[in-house]
């Protein structure tokens, strides 16, 4: 392994429970609850190596806070894909870019009995009274928050079908409902947008039923990792990275079903109340994993996205590239773009402006306060190109312009040989401002060969404390904080 950050892409095999981590600094006394992180942690099965960062088997990491102390536990998610690997010592499900090398006969039977991976290694959420781990296949896995024990696939009480979904559902705090979409391949291809009202399965005869908001027919299905939402609209950014479902049915890995077609990006605006398509708006081709936020302003929709010029970022996230095992330059080059759509025009062309000059990924905001609303601050990981080629700093961006009309300078946290993960914002108990709280981020220290949980003051962006973990934590994707231990 040649890259300094390669340790973040190596397997972690041990499952541990640590009652108290050593702390440098002082953990806020008011911080009480649990941060759960999700991400890939096992990249080999016998002699077989996973191909892509997105392929590794999911592991949950739990940091619990009480009385100024921090405990830690981790556990593999017991998906069917993972359990088969443990029992048989080989891969049996196609992952994002790793093929289980089936025989011709097994590839043929795949058409009639497709094996969709349930390796839910992307995000964490809560549905009714269940905690679940998500990926882009519609098979969320339940787990116990206290023990991290896996509890099987979460089943909805409805007949809504599809093959591809997003691990980034939205939540409307006013209407108390979740929003997501699922892509269905049948006689026609549809994006099915649905709502999921709050419910509790423990209630007598309670159901967890998704309600269809809109079904949008398309000729080709785009790969969309996330989507935007305002008070009145759903925004699907249809990037020109399209799926071929027949390749999936005939046993190809997911990434080989994708094809970049440089014909522009299409914003589909869906009315949340009527389910009708309000408009479709074209812009130049680009790609993104993550929407940052969206909101309505006068007669416009504002959409903030962490954008790439094309989908080549997926190729740079192969493990042999990230580990420096092959001679291919790793290039991470994205932008914070703000797109503005006029609601009065149903098919207008859309342009964007840049918010600052820094890259940003894994973006988070004060979600409970500012999702679907005009906002001021976003947090993310970023790249200081003078110090490396992989995300090596945390960034806080003030999206409001100063009096001269230019973006304010971002706030940065960085440390030599350290590679931070997604920053999670937690508001303080008596918060008066949008950024009144703390930031939690799991950081890999490549020099010490371990990881630590970093706690920053969200206003000053200065370190408050860190809790050291005795081993490395592989680079993960997303996590959530819950206000109970």
Coordinates of C-alpha atoms in Angstrom, one line a residue:
X1 CA 0.0 0.0 0.0
X2 CA 1.5 3.3 -1.1
X3 CA -0.9 6.0 -0.1
X4 CA -0.7 7.4 3.4
X5 CA -4.4 7.0 3.8
X6 CA -4.5 3.4 2.6
X7 CA -5.1 2.1 6.2
X8 CA -8.7 3.5 5.9
X9 CA -9.3 1.0 3.1
X10 CA -8.1 -2.1 4.9
X11 CA -10.3 -4.6 6.7
X12 CA -11.1 -4.4 10.4
X13 CA -11.9 -7.9 11.7
X14 CA -12.3 -7.4 15.4
X15 CA -15.6 -6.7 17.1
X16 CA -15.1 -5.0 20.5
X17 CA -16.9 -3.3 23.3
X18 CA -15.0 -0.6 25.2
X19 CA -16.7 0.9 28.2
X20 CA -14.6 4.1 28.3
X21 CA -12.3 5.6 25.7
X22 CA -9.3 7.8 26.8
X23 CA -10.2 11.4 26.2
X24 CA -8.0 14.5 25.4
X25 CA -9.9 17.7 26.3
X26 CA -13.3 17.9 27.8
X27 CA -16.5 16.4 26.4
X28 CA -19.5 18.8 26.8
X29 CA -21.4 17.8 29.9
X30 CA -24.7 18.2 28.1
X31 CA -23.8 15.7 25.3
X32 CA -25.8 12.6 26.0
X33 CA -26.8 10.1 23.4
X34 CA -25.4 7.8 20.7
X35 CA -23.7 8.3 17.4
X36 CA -24.0 5.3 15.0
X37 CA -21.7 5.2 12.0
X38 CA -22.1 2.9 9.0
X39 CA -19.6 1.8 6.4
X40 CA -17.6 -1.0 4.8
X41 CA -15.1 -2.8 7.0
X42 CA -14.2 -6.2 5.3
X43 CA -12.7 -6.1 1.9
X44 CA -11.4 -9.7 1.5
X45 CA -13.1 -13.1 1.6
X46 CA -10.5 -15.9 1.6
X47 CA -8.3 -15.2 -1.5
X48 CA -11.0 -13.0 -3.1
X49 CA -10.6 -9.3 -2.8
X50 CA -13.4 -6.7 -3.1
X51 CA -12.9 -4.4 -6.1
X52 CA -14.5 -1.1 -4.9
X53 CA -14.8 1.0 -1.7
X54 CA -18.6 0.5 -2.0
X55 CA -18.3 -3.3 -1.9
X56 CA -17.0 -3.9 1.6
X57 CA -19.2 -5.7 4.2
X58 CA -21.0 -3.3 6.5
X59 CA -19.9 -2.6 10.0
X60 CA -21.7 -0.5 12.6
X61 CA -19.7 1.7 15.0
X62 CA -21.3 3.1 18.1
X63 CA -20.1 6.0 20.2
X64 CA -22.1 6.6 23.3
X65 CA -21.9 9.8 25.5
X66 CA -22.8 10.2 29.1
X67 CA -21.5 12.3 32.0
X68 CA -18.5 13.5 29.9
X69 CA -17.4 10.0 29.1
X70 CA -17.4 8.1 25.7
X71 CA -17.9 4.4 25.1
X72 CA -17.4 2.5 21.9
X73 CA -18.6 -0.7 20.2
X74 CA -18.5 -2.1 16.7
X75 CA -20.2 -5.0 15.0
X76 CA -20.6 -6.4 11.6
X77 CA -24.1 -6.2 10.1
X78 CA -25.4 -9.7 9.8
X79 CA -26.8 -9.4 6.3
X80 CA -27.5 -12.5 4.2
X81 CA -24.6 -11.6 2.0
X82 CA -22.2 -11.4 5.0
X83 CA -23.6 -14.5 6.7
X84 CA -23.1 -16.6 3.6
X85 CA -19.5 -15.4 3.4
X86 CA -18.9 -16.4 7.0
X87 CA -20.4 -19.9 6.5
X88 CA -19.0 -20.7 3.1
X89 CA -15.8 -18.6 2.8
X90 CA -16.9 -17.2 -0.5
X91 CA -19.0 -14.4 -2.0
X92 CA -22.5 -15.3 -3.3
X93 CA -24.0 -11.9 -4.0
X94 CA -23.0 -9.3 -6.5
X95 CA -21.9 -6.1 -4.9
X96 CA -21.4 -2.7 -6.5
X97 CA -18.3 -3.8 -8.4
X98 CA -17.4 -7.2 -7.2
X99 CA -18.6 -10.3 -9.0
X100 CA -19.0 -13.6 -7.1
X101 CA -17.8 -15.5 -10.2
X102 CA -20.8 -17.7 -10.7
X103 CA -20.9 -20.5 -13.2
X104 CA -22.8 -20.1 -16.5
X105 CA -25.7 -22.1 -15.0
X106 CA -25.9 -19.9 -12.0
X107 CA -25.8 -16.8 -14.2
X108 CA -28.7 -18.2 -16.1
X109 CA -30.8 -18.9 -13.0
X110 CA -30.0 -15.3 -11.9
X111 CA -32.5 -14.1 -14.5
X112 CA -35.3 -16.0 -12.7
X113 CA -34.1 -15.7 -9.1
X114 CA -32.0 -12.5 -8.9
X115 CA -29.9 -12.2 -5.8
X116 CA -30.0 -8.6 -4.7
X117 CA -27.3 -7.9 -2.1
X118 CA -28.5 -6.7 1.3
X119 CA -25.1 -5.5 2.3
X120 CA -26.5 -2.2 3.7
X121 CA -23.2 -0.3 4.3
X122 CA -24.2 3.3 3.5
X123 CA -26.5 5.0 6.0
X124 CA -28.5 4.7 9.2
X125 CA -32.1 5.7 9.8
X126 CA -35.2 5.0 11.9
X127 CA -38.4 3.6 10.5
X128 CA -41.3 3.5 13.0
X129 CA -39.6 2.2 16.2
X130 CA -36.9 0.3 14.3
X131 CA -33.3 1.3 13.7
X132 CA -32.2 0.3 10.2
X133 CA -29.1 0.3 8.0
X134 CA -29.6 1.4 4.3
X135 CA -27.9 1.0 1.0
X136 CA -29.3 1.5 -2.5
X137 CA -31.0 -1.8 -2.8
X138 CA -34.5 -1.8 -1.1
X139 CA -33.6 -4.2 1.7
X140 CA -33.0 -2.2 4.9
X141 CA -31.6 -4.3 7.8
X142 CA -32.9 -3.8 11.3
X143 CA -30.5 -3.7 14.3
X144 CA -30.7 -3.1 18.1
X145 CA -29.2 0.2 19.0
X146 CA -27.8 -1.0 22.4
X147 CA -26.2 -4.2 21.2
X148 CA -25.8 -3.5 17.5
X149 CA -27.2 -7.0 16.9
X150 CA -28.8 -7.4 13.5
X151 CA -32.5 -8.3 13.5
X152 CA -33.2 -9.2 9.8
X153 CA -34.7 -7.4 6.9
X154 CA -37.2 -4.6 7.5
X155 CA -40.5 -5.3 5.6
X156 CA -43.0 -2.6 4.6
X157 CA -46.7 -3.4 4.7
X158 CA -47.4 -2.4 1.1
X159 CA -46.9 -3.6 -2.5
X160 CA -44.6 -0.8 -3.7
X161 CA -41.8 -2.5 -5.7
X162 CA -38.5 -1.5 -7.1
X163 CA -34.9 -2.5 -7.7
X164 CA -33.0 0.7 -6.8
X165 CA -33.6 3.2 -4.1
X166 CA -31.6 5.8 -2.2
X167 CA -29.9 5.6 1.2
X168 CA -30.7 9.3 1.8
X169 CA -34.4 9.5 2.7
X170 CA -35.6 13.0 3.7
X171 CA -37.7 13.8 6.7
X172 CA -40.3 16.6 7.0
X173 CA -40.4 17.8 10.6
X174 CA -43.6 19.7 10.1
X175 CA -45.6 17.0 8.4
X176 CA -43.8 14.3 10.4
X177 CA -43.2 12.0 7.4
X178 CA -40.3 10.5 5.6
X179 CA -39.9 10.9 1.8
X180 CA -37.9 8.7 -0.6
X181 CA -38.2 7.2 -4.0
X182 CA -37.7 3.8 -5.6
X183 CA -36.9 3.0 -9.2
X184 CA -39.1 0.2 -10.7
X185 CA -38.2 -1.8 -13.8
X186 CA -41.1 -3.6 -15.4
X187 CA -43.0 -3.0 -18.7
X188 CA -42.0 0.6 -18.2
X189 CA -39.4 2.3 -16.0
X190 CA -40.8 4.6 -13.2
X191 CA -39.4 6.7 -10.4
X192 CA -41.9 6.1 -7.6
X193 CA -41.8 8.8 -5.0
X194 CA -43.5 8.0 -1.7
X195 CA -44.1 9.3 1.8
X196 CA -43.9 7.3 5.0
X197 CA -45.9 8.8 7.9
X198 CA -44.6 8.4 11.4
X199 CA -45.9 5.1 13.0
X200 CA -45.0 2.7 15.7
X201 CA -45.0 -1.0 15.0
X202 CA -45.5 -1.8 18.7
X203 CA -48.9 -0.2 18.5
X204 CA -51.7 -2.7 18.1
X205 CA -52.5 -3.4 14.4
X206 CA -50.1 -0.7 13.3
X207 CA -48.6 -0.9 9.8
X208 CA -45.6 0.7 8.1
X209 CA -47.1 1.5 4.8
X210 CA -45.6 3.7 2.1
X211 CA -47.9 6.1 0.3
X212 CA -47.2 6.7 -3.3
X213 CA -46.9 10.5 -4.1
X214 CA -45.9 10.3 -7.8
X215 CA -44.9 7.8 -10.4
X216 CA -42.8 9.3 -13.1
X217 CA -42.2 7.3 -16.3
X218 CA -38.8 7.5 -18.0
X219 CA -37.1 5.9 -21.0
X220 CA -33.9 5.2 -19.0
X221 CA -33.3 5.1 -15.3
X222 CA -30.6 7.4 -14.0
X223 CA -28.4 6.5 -11.1
X224 CA -29.3 9.0 -8.4
X225 CA -27.7 8.5 -4.9
X226 CA -29.8 11.3 -3.3
X227 CA -32.4 13.9 -4.1
X228 CA -33.6 17.3 -3.1
X229 CA -36.7 18.4 -1.2
X230 CA -38.4 21.7 -0.5
X231 CA -41.5 22.5 1.4
X232 CA -43.7 21.9 -1.7
X233 CA -41.5 20.0 -4.2
X234 CA -39.4 16.9 -4.7
X235 CA -36.3 17.4 -7.0
X236 CA -34.8 14.5 -8.9
X237 CA -31.5 15.5 -10.5
X238 CA -31.4 13.0 -13.4
X239 CA -27.7 12.8 -14.2
X240 CA -26.8 11.3 -17.5
X241 CA -25.4 8.1 -15.8
X242 CA -28.0 5.5 -16.9
X243 CA -28.6 1.9 -15.8
X244 CA -29.2 -1.1 -18.1
X245 CA -31.4 -3.4 -16.0
X246 CA -30.9 -6.3 -18.3
X247 CA -27.2 -6.5 -17.4
X248 CA -28.2 -6.8 -13.8
X249 CA -30.7 -9.5 -14.5
X250 CA -28.0 -11.5 -16.4
X251 CA -25.6 -11.3 -13.5
X252 CA -23.4 -8.3 -14.2
X253 CA -22.2 -6.3 -11.2
X254 CA -24.0 -3.0 -10.7
X255 CA -21.2 -0.7 -11.9
X256 CA -21.1 -2.5 -15.3
X257 CA -24.8 -1.7 -15.8
X258 CA -24.0 2.1 -15.7
X259 CA -23.2 4.1 -18.8
X260 CA -22.3 7.8 -19.0
X261 CA -24.2 9.6 -21.8
X262 CA -23.1 13.2 -22.2
X263 CA -26.5 14.6 -23.0
X264 CA -27.2 16.9 -20.1
X265 CA -28.7 16.7 -16.6
X266 CA -32.4 16.9 -16.1
X267 CA -34.0 18.4 -13.0
X268 CA -37.5 16.8 -12.5
X269 CA -39.7 18.9 -10.2
X270 CA -42.6 17.1 -8.6
X271 CA -45.4 18.7 -6.7
X272 CA -45.6 17.0 -3.3
X273 CA -49.3 17.7 -2.9
X274 CA -50.6 16.7 -6.3
X275 CA -47.9 14.3 -7.4
X276 CA -47.7 16.0 -10.8
X277 CA -44.5 16.9 -12.5
X278 CA -44.3 20.7 -12.2
X279 CA -41.5 21.0 -14.8
X280 CA -38.4 19.5 -16.3
X281 CA -35.3 21.7 -16.5
X282 CA -32.1 21.0 -18.5
X283 CA -28.6 21.9 -17.7
X284 CA -25.2 20.8 -18.7
X285 CA -24.0 17.3 -17.8
X286 CA -22.7 16.8 -14.3
X287 CA -22.8 14.1 -11.6
X288 CA -23.2 14.1 -7.8
X289 CA -23.6 11.7 -4.9
X290 CA -25.0 14.2 -2.5
X291 CA -27.5 17.1 -2.5
X292 CA -26.7 19.6 0.3
X293 CA -30.1 21.4 0.7
X294 CA -32.9 22.8 -1.4
X295 CA -35.5 25.6 -0.6
X296 CA -38.0 27.9 -2.2
X297 CA -37.2 31.6 -2.5
X298 CA -39.8 33.9 -4.0
X299 CA -40.7 32.2 -7.3
X300 CA -37.6 30.1 -7.5
X301 CA -36.2 26.8 -6.2
X302 CA -32.6 26.9 -5.0
X303 CA -30.7 23.6 -5.2
X304 CA -27.3 23.1 -3.6
X305 CA -25.2 20.1 -4.7
X306 CA -21.7 18.7 -4.2
X307 CA -21.1 18.4 -8.0
X308 CA -18.6 16.6 -10.2
X309 CA -18.1 17.3 -13.9
X310 CA -18.8 13.7 -14.8
X311 CA -19.1 10.2 -13.2
X312 CA -15.3 9.4 -13.4
X313 CA -15.2 9.8 -9.6
X314 CA -16.7 6.3 -9.4
X315 CA -13.6 4.9 -11.2
X316 CA -11.2 6.6 -8.8
X317 CA -12.9 4.9 -5.8
X318 CA -11.7 1.4 -6.8
X319 CA -9.6 -0.1 -4.0
X320 CA -6.5 -0.7 -6.0
X321 CA -6.5 3.0 -7.0
X322 CA -7.2 4.3 -3.5
X323 CA -4.5 2.0 -2.0
X324 CA -2.0 3.1 -4.6
X325 CA -1.6 -0.4 -5.9
X326 CA -1.8 0.6 -9.5
X327 CA -0.3 3.5 -11.3
X328 CA -3.3 5.7 -11.8
X329 CA -3.5 9.2 -10.5
X330 CA -6.3 9.7 -7.9
X331 CA -8.2 12.9 -8.8
X332 CA -10.9 14.3 -6.6
X333 CA -12.3 17.5 -8.0
X334 CA -15.8 18.6 -7.1
X335 CA -17.5 21.9 -6.5
X336 CA -20.2 23.4 -4.3
X337 CA -22.8 24.5 -6.9
X338 CA -26.0 26.4 -6.5
X339 CA -28.6 25.8 -9.2
X340 CA -31.7 28.1 -9.4
X341 CA -34.9 27.2 -11.2
X342 CA -37.7 29.5 -12.1
X343 CA -41.0 27.9 -11.1
X344 CA -43.0 29.9 -13.7
X345 CA -41.0 28.2 -16.5
X346 CA -41.8 24.5 -16.9
X347 CA -38.9 23.6 -19.2
X348 CA -36.3 26.3 -18.8
X349 CA -32.5 25.9 -19.1
X350 CA -30.8 26.0 -15.7
X351 CA -27.4 27.6 -14.8
X352 CA -25.4 27.6 -11.6
X353 CA -23.0 29.6 -9.6
X354 CA -20.2 28.4 -7.4
X355 CA -20.3 28.8 -3.6
X356 CA -16.7 29.4 -2.8
X357 CA -13.7 27.6 -4.3
X358 CA -13.4 24.6 -2.0
X359 CA -14.4 21.0 -2.7
X360 CA -17.0 19.5 -0.3
X361 CA -18.2 15.9 0.2
X362 CA -20.4 14.1 2.8
X363 CA -22.2 17.4 3.4
X364 CA -24.3 18.0 6.5
X365 CA -26.4 20.9 7.8
X366 CA -28.4 21.7 10.9
X367 CA -31.0 19.3 9.4
X368 CA -33.8 19.6 12.0
X369 CA -33.8 23.3 11.8
X370 CA -32.9 24.1 8.2
X371 CA -33.9 21.2 5.9
X372 CA -36.1 22.5 3.0
X373 CA -35.4 26.1 4.2
X374 CA -33.0 28.9 3.5
X375 CA -29.8 28.3 5.5
X376 CA -26.4 29.7 6.3
X377 CA -24.0 26.9 7.2
X378 CA -22.9 23.6 5.7
X379 CA -20.2 21.2 7.0
X380 CA -18.3 18.6 5.1
X381 CA -15.0 16.9 4.3
X382 CA -12.7 18.7 1.8
X383 CA -9.4 18.4 0.1
X384 CA -6.3 20.5 0.7
X385 CA -4.4 19.7 -2.4
X386 CA -1.2 21.0 -1.0
X387 CA -1.2 18.3 1.6
X388 CA -2.5 15.3 -0.3
X389 CA -4.8 13.7 -2.8
X390 CA -7.6 12.4 -0.6
X391 CA -10.0 14.2 1.7
X392 CA -7.8 15.5 4.5
X393 CA -9.8 18.3 6.2
X394 CA -13.1 19.3 7.6
X395 CA -14.8 22.4 6.3
X396 CA -17.5 24.8 7.4
X397 CA -18.9 27.0 4.7
X398 CA -21.0 30.1 5.2
X399 CA -23.3 30.2 2.1
X400 CA -24.4 33.8 2.7
X401 CA -22.4 36.4 0.8
X402 CA -20.8 39.3 2.4
X403 CA -21.5 42.9 1.4
X404 CA -19.1 42.8 -1.5
X405 CA -21.0 39.9 -3.0
X406 CA -18.3 37.3 -2.6
X407 CA -18.4 34.2 -0.4
X408 CA -16.9 34.4 3.0
X409 CA -13.8 32.4 3.7
X410 CA -14.5 28.9 5.0
X411 CA -13.4 27.6 8.4
X412 CA -11.1 24.6 8.3
X413 CA -9.9 21.9 10.7
X414 CA -6.9 19.8 9.6
X415 CA -4.1 18.0 11.2
X416 CA -1.0 16.3 9.6
X417 CA -1.6 12.7 8.6
X418 CA -5.3 12.8 9.6
X419 CA -8.3 12.0 7.4
X420 CA -11.7 13.0 8.8
X421 CA -15.0 11.4 8.0
X422 CA -18.5 12.9 7.7
X423 CA -19.1 15.7 10.1
X424 CA -22.4 15.3 12.1
X425 CA -23.9 18.4 13.6
X426 CA -25.5 18.3 17.0
X427 CA -27.2 21.4 18.4
X428 CA -26.6 22.5 21.9
X429 CA -29.5 22.3 24.4
X430 CA -30.1 26.1 24.5
X431 CA -29.1 26.9 20.9
X432 CA -30.1 30.3 19.6
X433 CA -28.2 30.3 16.3
X434 CA -28.1 27.9 13.4
X435 CA -24.5 26.8 14.2
X436 CA -24.8 26.7 18.0
X437 CA -23.6 23.2 18.7
X438 CA -20.9 20.7 18.1
X439 CA -19.5 18.6 15.2
X440 CA -18.6 14.9 15.6
X441 CA -16.3 13.3 13.1
X442 CA -14.4 9.9 13.0
X443 CA -10.8 10.7 12.0
X444 CA -8.1 8.3 10.8
X445 CA -4.6 9.1 12.1
X446 CA -2.4 7.4 9.5
X447 CA 0.8 8.1 11.5
X448 CA -0.5 6.5 14.8
X449 CA -2.4 3.8 12.8
X450 CA -5.6 4.3 14.7
X451 CA -8.8 6.4 14.7
X452 CA -10.3 8.9 17.1
X453 CA -13.6 10.7 17.5
X454 CA -13.1 14.4 17.1
X455 CA -15.4 16.9 18.8
X456 CA -15.4 20.5 17.4
X457 CA -17.2 23.6 18.5
X458 CA -19.4 24.2 15.5
X459 CA -19.2 28.0 15.8
X460 CA -15.5 28.5 16.2
X461 CA -14.6 25.2 14.5
X462 CA -11.9 24.6 17.1
X463 CA -11.3 21.3 18.8
X464 CA -13.0 20.7 22.1
X465 CA -12.0 17.1 22.7
X466 CA -11.1 13.8 21.1
X467 CA -11.7 10.2 22.2
X468 CA -9.0 7.7 21.0
X469 CA -10.0 4.3 19.6
X470 CA -7.2 1.6 19.9
X471 CA -7.5 0.5 16.3
X472 CA -8.2 2.0 12.9
X473 CA -11.8 2.5 11.7
X474 CA -12.1 2.0 8.0
X475 CA -13.4 5.0 6.1
X476 CA -17.2 4.9 6.3
X477 CA -20.0 6.9 4.7
X478 CA -22.8 8.1 6.9
X479 CA -24.2 8.1 10.5
X480 CA -26.8 9.5 12.8
X481 CA -27.0 10.8 16.3
X482 CA -29.8 9.8 18.7
X483 CA -30.5 11.6 21.9
X484 CA -30.4 8.4 24.1
X485 CA -27.8 5.9 25.1

